[in-house]
Amino acid sequence: MDAGMDADMDDGLATYNFAYLDEQTKRMIRRAILKGIAIPGYQVPFASREMPMPYGWGTGGVQVTASILGPDDTLKVIDQGADDTTNAVSIRAFFAKVADVATTTETAKATVIQTRHRIPEERLTEGQILVYQVPIPEPLRYLEPRETETRKMHALAEYGLMHVKLYEDIARNGHIATTYAYPVKVEGRYVMDPSPTPKFDNPKMHMSDALQLFGAGREKRIYAIPPHTDVVSLDFEDYPFEIQHFEEPCALCAAQGVYLDEVILDDRGGRMFVCSDTDYCEKRRAEGHRGHLAGDTLEAAE
Amino acid sequence: MAAGAHIVEGGFADPVFASQSVFRAVMDAMARPGPVQAIDTDLRPPAPLNIAAAAVVLTLADADTPVWLGQDLARDDAVKGWLAFQTGAPLAGLPSEATFAIAANAAALPSLSSFALGTQEYPDRSTTLILQVETLTEGEALTLRGPGIKGSETVAPRPMPGHFDMQWRENNALYPRGIDIILAAPDAVACLPRTVRIGEGES
C-alpha cells in the first residue's frame, strides 16, 4: 500500500518496524526525550525495552537513536572515540539493517552521532544530535545507593554530598582525582553524570551547538542538554576544575590539545600516545600531518 | 455517536515516517525555543482542530496519555471521535489529570497553574499544553531567553491567553515543576519549554 507497509514485508515474511522499535515504544521514548529537553539534566524515567544486545552494550543509546532516527539521517557511531571497534561497528550495522540509514565515520557529515564515552574532537554544529550511551545515570549513586534518597536530593537540589566527595579527593590526593564521569551542574540546577567520558570532554558540553541526549537502558533513564546550555563542572575556588594535559602530541598525526590513548608497544616499556578520536586522526593524516611514529619513513625504506 | 467516515479518515497515510518527521520538528522546537518549525503532513483533522496540533497529538499521544480538550474542542463530537480513533488516548476530565492538553481558544484557557505541574521529585509528570494559534510570526513579539537559545530569540504568536506574561513568570518560578507549551499554528510549531524566560531585559 505505502512505503511503510513495504518496509514491513520482505518476501512475504514480516520483518521489523522501521528502526526496530514498535511505534508505541517510540512514542513513549519521544515523550521522555521532550521532557528531558524541557528539564535539562533531570533524569526522566522511561520503560526501557529489551534490545537484541545485552545491557552494557548501549541499549539506552540505541533506543534513543531508534526513536529519533529518520530515513534522511546520516548516522555515526563511536566507541571510546573509535569508529572501528566492536560496539561501534555492530550498532552502526544494526541501524543500517533495521532503518536503512546512511552511515558515516566523518563527524561533520553525521546528523546523529551515537557515542560511548567520548565527544568528538571536531566541534559539533547546529542541527547535529549527540546520543550518549550511559551505564549509571545517577551521579549520586555511589554516594547514596537508595533511589528514594537520591531522588529527594535532586528534588531539593541538595548536592552537598557530591562536594564532600570531591573534597575527600583533595584531602587524600592533593587534587580532585576524578578523571571520568566528572559531575556537572546543568543550567544551575541539576547535578548530572556526563556518562563515563573523560573530564577532558566536559568543557565541550558547555554551550554546545548540538543537542545532547543521554540514554541509560538498564537503569531506564533518559536525560538531555539542549544546545546553548550552561554546563559547569563542579569544583572549588581554590581547586578549580582542570582537564587532562598530555606531554607529547599524537604519535600518528602530531595533534596537540586532543585526548590521547596510551598504546603499549612491547614488554620493555615501549609505548605510544595516539588520538582516541580515530576520525579526527585520520583526517589530520590525510591533510599531511605526521607524528613521529606515522610509519612513512618505514614505507619509504621498503 | 456513530463512527462515521469523518472519524476514520484523515489520519497519517504513513504513520511511521510521518510521526518521525513531526517528532523531529517538535524536538527541534523544544530544544531551540523560538524558531518556527514547519509541519508538513497530509493530515485532515476535523475543525476546529488544526493540522499542526493534530499532528503533534497523533505523534505523541496514545492509550497511556490522558488528553484534556479545551472547551471548543470538547464540545465537538467529530473532534473527540477523531482523536479517540486515531490515538486511542483517554480523555482527561480535569486539566490536572492530563498528559497532553489541547486548546483551540486561548481566551477560554484555564489558568496555566490548573494543569498538572509535576512534583518536585518527578517534575516530568506535568501537562504538555498544545495551544492552537492563528500565527507564530504576526502577533505581539515575545523575546525569549534560556537553555537552547543563543542570546535571545523571538516568537510572535497570536492569540495568547490573558495575562500570559504574568502566568508564564509564575510557571518559571515553579521550576523544575511547570508546564511546557507547544504553540501550534496550522502549518508550524514553536515551543515554550518551562525553562524559557519571556521578555527579560538582561543581555
Short mmCIF file of C-alpha atoms in Angstrom, two decimals:
data_model
loop_
_atom_site.label_atom_id
_atom_site.label_comp_id
_atom_site.label_asym_id
_atom_site.label_seq_id
_atom_site.Cartn_x
_atom_site.Cartn_y
_atom_site.Cartn_z
CA MET A 1 0.00 0.00 0.00
CA ASP A 2 2.63 2.51 1.01
CA ALA A 3 6.30 2.68 1.84
CA GLY A 4 5.72 1.76 5.48
CA MET A 5 3.90 -1.43 4.56
CA ASP A 6 6.55 -2.38 2.04
CA ALA A 7 9.23 -1.95 4.66
CA ASP A 8 7.36 -4.36 6.94
CA MET A 9 7.13 -7.12 4.39
CA ASP A 10 10.08 -8.94 2.93
CA ASP A 11 9.35 -11.91 0.69
CA GLY A 12 6.02 -12.27 2.45
CA LEU A 13 7.70 -12.57 5.84
CA ALA A 14 7.12 -9.93 8.49
CA THR A 15 10.29 -8.06 9.39
CA TYR A 16 10.94 -5.38 11.97
CA ASN A 17 9.31 -1.97 12.08
CA PHE A 18 11.47 0.90 10.80
CA ALA A 19 14.35 1.35 13.28
CA TYR A 20 13.44 -1.88 15.14
CA LEU A 21 11.23 -0.41 17.90
CA ASP A 22 7.44 -0.57 17.65
CA GLU A 23 5.60 2.75 17.34
CA GLN A 24 4.14 2.74 20.85
CA THR A 25 7.62 2.34 22.32
CA LYS A 26 8.92 5.17 20.15
CA ARG A 27 6.09 7.44 21.33
CA MET A 28 6.91 6.66 24.97
CA ILE A 29 10.60 7.38 24.41
CA ARG A 30 9.85 10.52 22.39
CA ARG A 31 7.71 11.85 25.24
CA ALA A 32 10.57 11.18 27.66
CA ILE A 33 13.05 12.97 25.36
CA LEU A 34 10.84 16.09 25.19
CA LYS A 35 10.54 16.19 28.99
CA GLY A 36 14.28 15.70 29.29
CA ILE A 37 14.92 18.66 26.98
CA ALA A 38 12.43 20.81 28.91
CA ILE A 39 14.15 19.98 32.24
CA PRO A 40 17.86 19.96 31.35
CA GLY A 41 19.86 17.45 33.41
CA TYR A 42 16.82 15.83 35.05
CA GLN A 43 16.65 12.04 34.61
CA VAL A 44 13.29 11.11 33.10
CA PRO A 45 12.21 7.51 33.90
CA PHE A 46 11.20 5.50 30.82
CA ALA A 47 10.05 1.95 30.12
CA SER A 48 13.30 0.66 28.64
CA ARG A 49 12.82 -2.31 26.34
CA GLU A 50 14.84 -5.45 25.84
CA MET A 51 17.05 -4.92 22.83
CA PRO A 52 18.78 -7.52 20.69
CA MET A 53 22.04 -6.84 22.55
CA PRO A 54 22.94 -7.16 26.23
CA TYR A 55 22.71 -4.35 28.77
CA GLY A 56 26.03 -2.57 28.86
CA TRP A 57 26.31 -2.57 25.07
CA GLY A 58 24.47 0.70 24.67
CA THR A 59 20.81 -0.33 24.82
CA GLY A 60 19.83 3.09 26.19
CA GLY A 61 21.59 4.98 23.44
CA VAL A 62 20.24 2.58 20.83
CA GLN A 63 16.66 3.13 21.99
CA VAL A 64 17.08 6.92 21.88
CA THR A 65 18.68 6.75 18.44
CA ALA A 66 15.95 4.41 17.15
CA SER A 67 13.28 6.85 18.33
CA ILE A 68 14.74 9.94 16.67
CA LEU A 69 16.22 8.42 13.50
CA GLY A 70 14.58 9.08 10.13
CA PRO A 71 15.36 7.96 6.59
CA ASP A 72 17.19 11.22 5.82
CA ASP A 73 19.63 10.93 8.71
CA THR A 74 23.29 10.03 8.49
CA LEU A 75 24.49 8.05 11.49
CA LYS A 76 27.93 7.88 13.05
CA VAL A 77 28.70 5.58 15.99
CA ILE A 78 31.81 5.82 18.13
CA ASP A 79 33.12 3.71 21.00
CA GLN A 80 35.79 5.49 23.09
CA GLY A 81 36.31 7.80 20.12
CA ALA A 82 36.83 4.98 17.62
CA ASP A 83 34.58 4.17 14.66
CA ASP A 84 36.10 0.74 14.17
CA THR A 85 35.69 -1.06 17.49
CA THR A 86 33.20 -3.90 18.06
CA ASN A 87 30.48 -1.88 19.77
CA ALA A 88 30.55 0.91 17.20
CA VAL A 89 30.66 -1.42 14.21
CA SER A 90 27.80 -3.60 15.44
CA ILE A 91 25.50 -0.69 16.35
CA ARG A 92 26.21 1.00 13.02
CA ALA A 93 25.43 -2.27 11.20
CA PHE A 94 22.28 -2.69 13.31
CA PHE A 95 20.84 0.64 12.17
CA ALA A 96 22.00 0.19 8.57
CA LYS A 97 19.96 -3.02 8.62
CA VAL A 98 16.79 -2.11 10.56
CA ALA A 99 16.50 1.54 9.49
CA ASP A 100 18.37 1.52 6.20
CA VAL A 101 20.03 4.83 7.09
CA ALA A 102 23.21 6.20 5.61
CA THR A 103 26.21 5.75 7.90
CA THR A 104 29.46 7.62 8.05
CA THR A 105 32.61 7.81 10.12
CA GLU A 106 33.07 11.52 9.41
CA THR A 107 31.95 13.70 12.28
CA ALA A 108 30.99 16.65 10.08
CA LYS A 109 28.77 14.55 7.80
CA ALA A 110 26.73 12.93 10.56
CA THR A 111 23.34 14.26 11.67
CA VAL A 112 23.09 11.80 14.56
CA ILE A 113 26.17 10.60 16.44
CA GLN A 114 25.78 7.82 18.98
CA THR A 115 28.70 7.71 21.37
CA ARG A 116 30.13 5.53 24.07
CA HIS A 117 32.30 7.60 26.38
CA ARG A 118 33.74 10.31 24.13
CA ILE A 119 32.73 13.58 22.50
CA PRO A 120 34.30 14.05 19.03
CA GLU A 121 37.26 16.43 18.86
CA GLU A 122 35.73 18.29 15.91
CA ARG A 123 33.34 20.96 17.10
CA LEU A 124 29.73 19.81 16.70
CA THR A 125 27.41 22.09 14.79
CA GLU A 126 23.86 23.38 14.96
CA GLY A 127 21.45 20.63 13.93
CA GLN A 128 23.65 17.70 14.98
CA ILE A 129 22.44 15.38 17.73
CA LEU A 130 24.82 13.56 20.06
CA VAL A 131 23.36 10.45 21.73
CA TYR A 132 25.30 9.12 24.73
CA GLN A 133 25.23 5.54 25.98
CA VAL A 134 25.01 5.78 29.76
CA PRO A 135 25.71 2.93 32.21
CA ILE A 136 24.85 4.59 35.55
CA PRO A 137 22.90 7.84 35.05
CA GLU A 138 22.71 8.79 38.74
CA PRO A 139 25.75 10.89 39.71
CA LEU A 140 24.97 10.36 43.40
CA ARG A 141 24.55 6.57 43.17
CA TYR A 142 27.96 5.57 44.55
CA LEU A 143 27.47 8.03 47.39
CA GLU A 144 23.87 7.04 48.20
CA PRO A 145 22.56 3.68 46.96
CA ARG A 146 18.85 4.34 47.62
CA GLU A 147 16.89 5.74 44.69
CA THR A 148 14.32 7.23 47.11
CA GLU A 149 17.10 9.27 48.73
CA THR A 150 18.87 10.41 45.57
CA ARG A 151 15.52 11.46 44.10
CA LYS A 152 14.88 13.55 47.22
CA MET A 153 18.34 15.08 46.95
CA HIS A 154 17.68 16.12 43.34
CA ALA A 155 14.24 17.45 44.35
CA LEU A 156 15.81 19.66 47.00
CA ALA A 157 18.93 20.44 44.93
CA GLU A 158 20.88 19.08 47.90
CA TYR A 159 24.26 18.30 46.41
CA GLY A 160 26.49 18.75 49.46
CA LEU A 161 27.41 15.07 49.36
CA MET A 162 28.99 15.44 45.93
CA HIS A 163 31.12 18.34 47.10
CA VAL A 164 32.20 16.27 50.13
CA LYS A 165 33.28 13.53 47.71
CA LEU A 166 35.35 15.97 45.66
CA TYR A 167 36.78 17.45 48.87
CA GLU A 168 37.81 13.98 50.06
CA ASP A 169 39.58 13.54 46.73
CA ILE A 170 41.64 16.63 47.56
CA ALA A 171 42.23 15.53 51.16
CA ARG A 172 43.55 12.14 50.03
CA ASN A 173 45.34 13.01 46.81
CA GLY A 174 46.01 16.73 46.93
CA HIS A 175 43.85 17.29 43.85
CA ILE A 176 40.43 16.27 42.51
CA ALA A 177 41.24 12.73 41.37
CA THR A 178 38.00 12.11 39.48
CA THR A 179 39.05 11.79 35.84
CA TYR A 180 35.95 10.46 34.11
CA ALA A 181 32.19 10.72 34.72
CA TYR A 182 33.10 14.06 36.29
CA PRO A 183 29.88 15.58 37.68
CA VAL A 184 28.46 18.71 36.07
CA LYS A 185 25.73 21.14 37.06
CA VAL A 186 23.29 21.91 34.26
CA GLU A 187 21.71 25.35 33.97
CA GLY A 188 22.44 25.99 37.64
CA ARG A 189 20.00 23.33 38.84
CA TYR A 190 20.58 19.60 38.30
CA VAL A 191 23.83 17.80 39.01
CA MET A 192 24.28 15.35 36.16
CA ASP A 193 26.54 12.46 35.22
CA PRO A 194 28.02 13.16 31.76
CA SER A 195 28.43 9.35 31.35
CA PRO A 196 31.97 7.96 31.65
CA THR A 197 33.51 10.45 29.24
CA PRO A 198 36.95 11.67 30.27
CA LYS A 199 36.71 15.01 32.08
CA PHE A 200 38.72 16.31 29.10
CA ASP A 201 35.39 16.37 27.24
CA ASN A 202 33.37 18.23 29.90
CA PRO A 203 34.06 21.73 28.52
CA LYS A 204 32.68 20.62 25.13
CA MET A 205 29.24 20.08 26.71
CA HIS A 206 29.04 23.72 27.82
CA MET A 207 27.12 25.91 25.37
CA SER A 208 27.40 23.24 22.67
CA ASP A 209 25.70 23.99 19.35
CA ALA A 210 24.45 20.40 19.23
CA LEU A 211 21.58 18.78 21.12
CA GLN A 212 22.83 16.16 23.61
CA LEU A 213 20.64 13.21 24.56
CA PHE A 214 21.52 10.54 27.12
CA GLY A 215 20.02 7.05 27.29
CA ALA A 216 20.54 4.53 30.10
CA GLY A 217 18.87 1.25 29.13
CA ARG A 218 19.43 -0.90 32.21
CA GLU A 219 18.71 1.97 34.61
CA LYS A 220 15.76 3.14 32.50
CA ARG A 221 16.54 6.85 32.40
CA ILE A 222 16.70 9.45 29.64
CA TYR A 223 18.10 12.95 30.09
CA ALA A 224 19.15 15.79 27.86
CA ILE A 225 21.08 19.01 27.45
CA PRO A 226 19.62 21.43 24.88
CA PRO A 227 22.06 23.41 22.72
CA HIS A 228 23.49 26.64 24.19
CA THR A 229 23.00 25.44 27.76
CA ASP A 230 25.16 26.19 30.78
CA VAL A 231 27.11 23.07 31.84
CA VAL A 232 29.56 23.66 34.70
CA SER A 233 31.96 21.05 36.08
CA LEU A 234 31.80 21.06 39.89
CA ASP A 235 34.89 22.39 41.63
CA PHE A 236 36.17 24.68 44.39
CA GLU A 237 37.51 28.21 44.15
CA ASP A 238 40.94 27.11 45.37
CA TYR A 239 40.85 23.84 43.39
CA PRO A 240 39.35 24.83 40.05
CA PHE A 241 38.28 22.21 37.51
CA GLU A 242 41.07 21.19 35.17
CA ILE A 243 41.17 18.90 32.15
CA GLN A 244 43.90 16.36 31.39
CA HIS A 245 47.02 17.56 29.56
CA PHE A 246 49.32 15.37 27.56
CA GLU A 247 53.10 15.74 27.45
CA GLU A 248 53.55 14.66 23.85
CA PRO A 249 51.48 15.06 20.69
CA CYS A 250 49.70 12.19 18.91
CA ALA A 251 52.33 9.76 17.59
CA LEU A 252 50.46 9.36 14.30
CA CYS A 253 49.13 12.82 13.42
CA ALA A 254 51.04 15.10 15.81
CA ALA A 255 47.81 16.66 17.12
CA GLN A 256 48.07 18.59 20.36
CA GLY A 257 45.32 19.52 22.78
CA VAL A 258 43.31 16.39 22.00
CA TYR A 259 42.54 13.35 24.11
CA LEU A 260 45.14 10.60 23.64
CA ASP A 261 45.07 6.85 24.27
CA GLU A 262 48.16 5.07 25.53
CA VAL A 263 49.15 2.07 23.42
CA ILE A 264 51.67 -0.42 24.82
CA LEU A 265 54.16 -1.42 22.10
CA ASP A 266 56.31 -4.12 23.72
CA ASP A 267 57.18 -5.66 27.09
CA ARG A 268 60.13 -3.32 27.63
CA GLY A 269 58.19 -0.19 28.48
CA GLY A 270 57.67 0.94 24.90
CA ARG A 271 54.51 2.97 24.42
CA MET A 272 52.90 5.46 22.13
CA PHE A 273 50.12 8.00 22.56
CA VAL A 274 47.56 8.29 19.76
CA CYS A 275 44.33 10.22 19.22
CA SER A 276 41.34 8.50 20.78
CA ASP A 277 39.17 10.09 18.06
CA THR A 278 40.06 7.93 15.02
CA ASP A 279 38.17 10.07 12.51
CA TYR A 280 39.99 13.21 13.68
CA CYS A 281 43.34 11.45 13.48
CA GLU A 282 42.72 10.01 10.00
CA LYS A 283 41.56 13.36 8.72
CA ARG A 284 44.71 15.05 10.00
CA ARG A 285 46.93 12.42 8.42
CA ALA A 286 45.07 12.83 5.12
CA GLU A 287 45.86 16.54 5.38
CA GLY A 288 49.52 15.68 5.62
CA HIS A 289 50.17 15.94 9.37
CA ARG A 290 52.68 13.36 10.56
CA GLY A 291 53.60 12.18 14.06
CA HIS A 292 56.94 10.59 14.90
CA LEU A 293 55.52 7.04 14.56
CA ALA A 294 53.36 7.68 11.48
CA GLY A 295 55.30 4.98 9.59
CA ASP A 296 56.08 6.91 6.40
CA THR A 297 59.85 6.53 6.74
CA LEU A 298 59.43 2.78 7.11
CA GLU A 299 57.31 2.60 3.96
CA ALA A 300 59.84 4.71 2.09
CA ALA A 301 62.65 2.41 3.21
CA GLU A 302 60.81 -0.63 1.87
CA MET B 1 -22.30 8.90 18.27
CA ALA B 2 -21.87 6.95 15.05
CA ALA B 3 -18.34 6.18 13.92
CA GLY B 4 -18.64 7.81 10.53
CA ALA B 5 -16.05 8.12 7.82
CA HIS B 6 -15.06 11.55 9.15
CA ILE B 7 -13.68 9.83 12.24
CA VAL B 8 -11.81 7.04 10.50
CA GLU B 9 -10.33 9.10 7.69
CA GLY B 10 -7.83 11.93 7.67
CA GLY B 11 -5.07 10.29 9.74
CA PHE B 12 -1.43 9.87 8.71
CA ALA B 13 -1.25 7.93 5.44
CA ASP B 14 2.14 6.65 6.55
CA PRO B 15 2.22 6.83 10.36
CA VAL B 16 5.78 5.55 10.88
CA PHE B 17 7.58 8.16 8.78
CA ALA B 18 5.06 10.96 9.28
CA SER B 19 5.27 10.77 13.08
CA GLN B 20 9.06 10.59 12.89
CA SER B 21 9.27 13.81 10.89
CA VAL B 22 6.70 15.58 13.08
CA PHE B 23 8.57 14.45 16.19
CA ARG B 24 11.86 15.81 14.89
CA ALA B 25 10.22 19.16 14.20
CA VAL B 26 8.78 19.23 17.74
CA MET B 27 12.08 18.08 19.28
CA ASP B 28 13.97 20.79 17.40
CA ALA B 29 11.39 23.36 18.50
CA MET B 30 11.66 22.21 22.13
CA ALA B 31 15.48 22.17 22.05
CA ARG B 32 15.65 25.58 20.33
CA PRO B 33 12.75 27.64 21.62
CA GLY B 34 11.72 30.44 19.30
CA PRO B 35 12.44 29.43 15.71
CA VAL B 36 9.32 28.18 13.97
CA GLN B 37 9.41 24.60 12.68
CA ALA B 38 7.26 23.76 9.68
CA ILE B 39 4.85 20.84 9.97
CA ASP B 40 4.28 19.28 6.59
CA THR B 41 1.70 16.48 6.68
CA ASP B 42 -1.25 15.03 4.86
CA LEU B 43 -3.49 15.07 7.97
CA ARG B 44 -7.09 16.20 7.60
CA PRO B 45 -8.39 16.71 11.13
CA PRO B 46 -11.94 17.92 11.77
CA ALA B 47 -12.21 21.66 12.55
CA PRO B 48 -11.60 23.40 14.89
CA LEU B 49 -8.61 21.10 15.48
CA ASN B 50 -5.77 22.49 13.34
CA ILE B 51 -3.32 20.39 11.34
CA ALA B 52 -0.17 21.03 13.38
CA ALA B 53 -1.91 20.42 16.71
CA ALA B 54 -3.42 17.22 15.32
CA ALA B 55 -0.02 16.11 14.01
CA VAL B 56 1.61 16.64 17.41
CA VAL B 57 -1.13 14.70 19.20
CA LEU B 58 -1.10 11.80 16.75
CA THR B 59 2.69 11.65 17.05
CA LEU B 60 2.89 11.67 20.85
CA ALA B 61 -0.41 10.59 22.42
CA ASP B 62 -1.67 7.04 22.89
CA ALA B 63 -3.58 4.91 25.39
CA ASP B 64 -1.02 5.79 28.11
CA THR B 65 -1.61 9.55 27.93
CA PRO B 66 -4.86 11.18 29.08
CA VAL B 67 -5.71 14.13 26.83
CA TRP B 68 -7.65 17.16 28.03
CA LEU B 69 -9.58 19.18 25.48
CA GLY B 70 -10.36 22.86 25.76
CA GLN B 71 -13.97 23.99 25.64
CA ASP B 72 -14.32 24.47 21.87
CA LEU B 73 -12.80 21.07 21.12
CA ALA B 74 -14.58 19.17 23.91
CA ARG B 75 -17.94 20.36 22.57
CA ASP B 76 -17.23 18.88 19.17
CA ASP B 77 -18.12 15.19 18.75
CA ALA B 78 -16.25 14.94 15.47
CA VAL B 79 -13.01 16.09 17.13
CA LYS B 80 -13.47 13.76 20.11
CA GLY B 81 -14.32 10.80 17.91
CA TRP B 82 -11.43 11.51 15.53
CA LEU B 83 -8.87 11.79 18.34
CA ALA B 84 -10.23 8.67 20.06
CA PHE B 85 -9.99 6.64 16.85
CA GLN B 86 -6.62 7.98 15.71
CA THR B 87 -4.78 7.90 19.05
CA GLY B 88 -6.74 5.69 21.47
CA ALA B 89 -5.99 8.27 24.16
CA PRO B 90 -8.49 8.53 27.03
CA LEU B 91 -9.99 11.95 27.73
CA ALA B 92 -8.92 13.62 30.97
CA GLY B 93 -11.78 15.08 32.99
CA LEU B 94 -9.62 17.72 34.64
CA PRO B 95 -6.68 19.68 33.25
CA SER B 96 -4.60 18.49 36.23
CA GLU B 97 -5.01 14.87 35.10
CA ALA B 98 -3.80 15.48 31.55
CA THR B 99 -0.52 14.42 29.99
CA PHE B 100 -1.47 16.48 26.96
CA ALA B 101 -3.94 19.34 26.78
CA ILE B 102 -5.17 20.78 23.50
CA ALA B 103 -6.78 24.20 23.39
CA ALA B 104 -8.19 25.89 20.30
CA ASN B 105 -9.34 29.04 22.04
CA ALA B 106 -6.69 30.86 24.08
CA ALA B 107 -9.26 33.20 25.60
CA ALA B 108 -11.13 30.31 27.24
CA LEU B 109 -7.99 28.59 28.56
CA PRO B 110 -7.99 27.91 32.31
CA SER B 111 -5.01 29.31 34.22
CA LEU B 112 -1.70 27.58 33.46
CA SER B 113 -1.44 26.51 37.10
CA SER B 114 -4.58 24.39 36.79
CA PHE B 115 -2.71 21.86 34.63
CA ALA B 116 -0.56 19.05 36.03
CA LEU B 117 2.65 20.71 37.17
CA GLY B 118 4.59 17.60 38.20
CA THR B 119 6.13 17.10 41.60
CA GLN B 120 9.49 18.21 42.94
CA GLU B 121 10.65 14.55 42.75
CA TYR B 122 9.05 13.90 39.34
CA PRO B 123 8.79 17.23 37.50
CA ASP B 124 8.25 15.28 34.27
CA ARG B 125 4.75 14.28 35.39
CA SER B 126 3.34 17.50 34.05
CA THR B 127 0.99 18.54 31.26
CA THR B 128 2.28 19.49 27.84
CA LEU B 129 -0.11 22.12 26.52
CA ILE B 130 -0.72 22.19 22.79
CA LEU B 131 -2.08 25.67 22.18
CA GLN B 132 -3.54 26.43 18.77
CA VAL B 133 -2.74 29.89 17.45
CA GLU B 134 -3.51 31.65 14.19
CA THR B 135 0.04 32.76 13.61
CA LEU B 136 3.52 32.39 15.09
CA THR B 137 5.00 35.37 13.28
CA GLU B 138 2.42 38.16 13.15
CA GLY B 139 1.35 38.50 16.76
CA GLU B 140 2.98 40.50 19.53
CA ALA B 141 6.67 39.57 19.64
CA LEU B 142 7.86 37.73 22.73
CA THR B 143 11.60 37.91 23.49
CA LEU B 144 12.85 34.55 24.70
CA ARG B 145 15.97 33.62 26.67
CA GLY B 146 17.14 30.44 28.31
CA PRO B 147 18.57 26.99 27.53
CA GLY B 148 18.54 26.22 23.80
CA ILE B 149 18.77 29.90 22.90
CA LYS B 150 21.94 31.69 21.84
CA GLY B 151 21.44 35.21 23.14
CA SER B 152 17.78 35.76 22.52
CA GLU B 153 15.06 34.68 20.11
CA THR B 154 11.62 35.96 19.31
CA VAL B 155 8.33 34.33 18.51
CA ALA B 156 5.15 36.25 17.78
CA PRO B 157 2.11 34.04 18.43
CA ARG B 158 -1.49 35.26 18.34
CA PRO B 159 -3.87 34.89 20.11
CA MET B 160 -2.35 34.17 23.52
CA PRO B 161 -4.12 33.57 26.88
CA GLY B 162 -4.88 36.57 29.08
CA HIS B 163 -2.10 37.82 31.38
CA PHE B 164 0.25 35.37 29.68
CA ASP B 165 3.44 37.19 30.77
CA MET B 166 2.44 37.00 34.39
CA GLN B 167 1.21 33.43 34.17
CA TRP B 168 4.45 32.39 32.49
CA ARG B 169 6.57 34.07 35.17
CA GLU B 170 4.62 32.07 37.74
CA ASN B 171 5.28 28.92 35.71
CA ASN B 172 9.01 29.83 35.65
CA ALA B 173 9.01 30.27 39.40
CA LEU B 174 7.84 26.69 39.92
CA TYR B 175 10.93 25.27 38.19
CA PRO B 176 11.73 22.36 37.92
CA ARG B 177 7.95 21.91 38.08
CA GLY B 178 5.75 23.57 35.49
CA ILE B 179 4.14 23.03 32.11
CA ASP B 180 5.63 23.11 28.64
CA ILE B 181 3.75 24.69 25.74
CA ILE B 182 3.74 23.67 22.10
CA LEU B 183 2.32 26.57 20.07
CA ALA B 184 0.60 25.17 17.00
CA ALA B 185 -0.17 27.42 14.05
CA PRO B 186 -1.88 25.47 11.25
CA ASP B 187 1.35 24.66 9.42
CA ALA B 188 4.09 25.09 12.03
CA VAL B 189 5.03 24.76 15.68
CA ALA B 190 7.18 26.66 18.17
CA CYS B 191 7.80 25.58 21.75
CA LEU B 192 7.97 27.26 25.11
CA PRO B 193 9.62 24.76 27.49
CA ARG B 194 9.34 25.67 31.18
CA THR B 195 12.95 26.93 31.19
CA VAL B 196 12.23 29.77 28.76
CA ARG B 197 12.13 33.28 30.19
CA ILE B 198 10.00 35.79 28.35
CA GLY B 199 10.77 39.45 27.88
CA GLU B 200 13.61 39.97 30.33
CA GLY B 201 15.88 42.91 29.65
CA GLU B 202 19.19 41.29 30.67
CA SER B 203 21.73 40.73 27.93
#
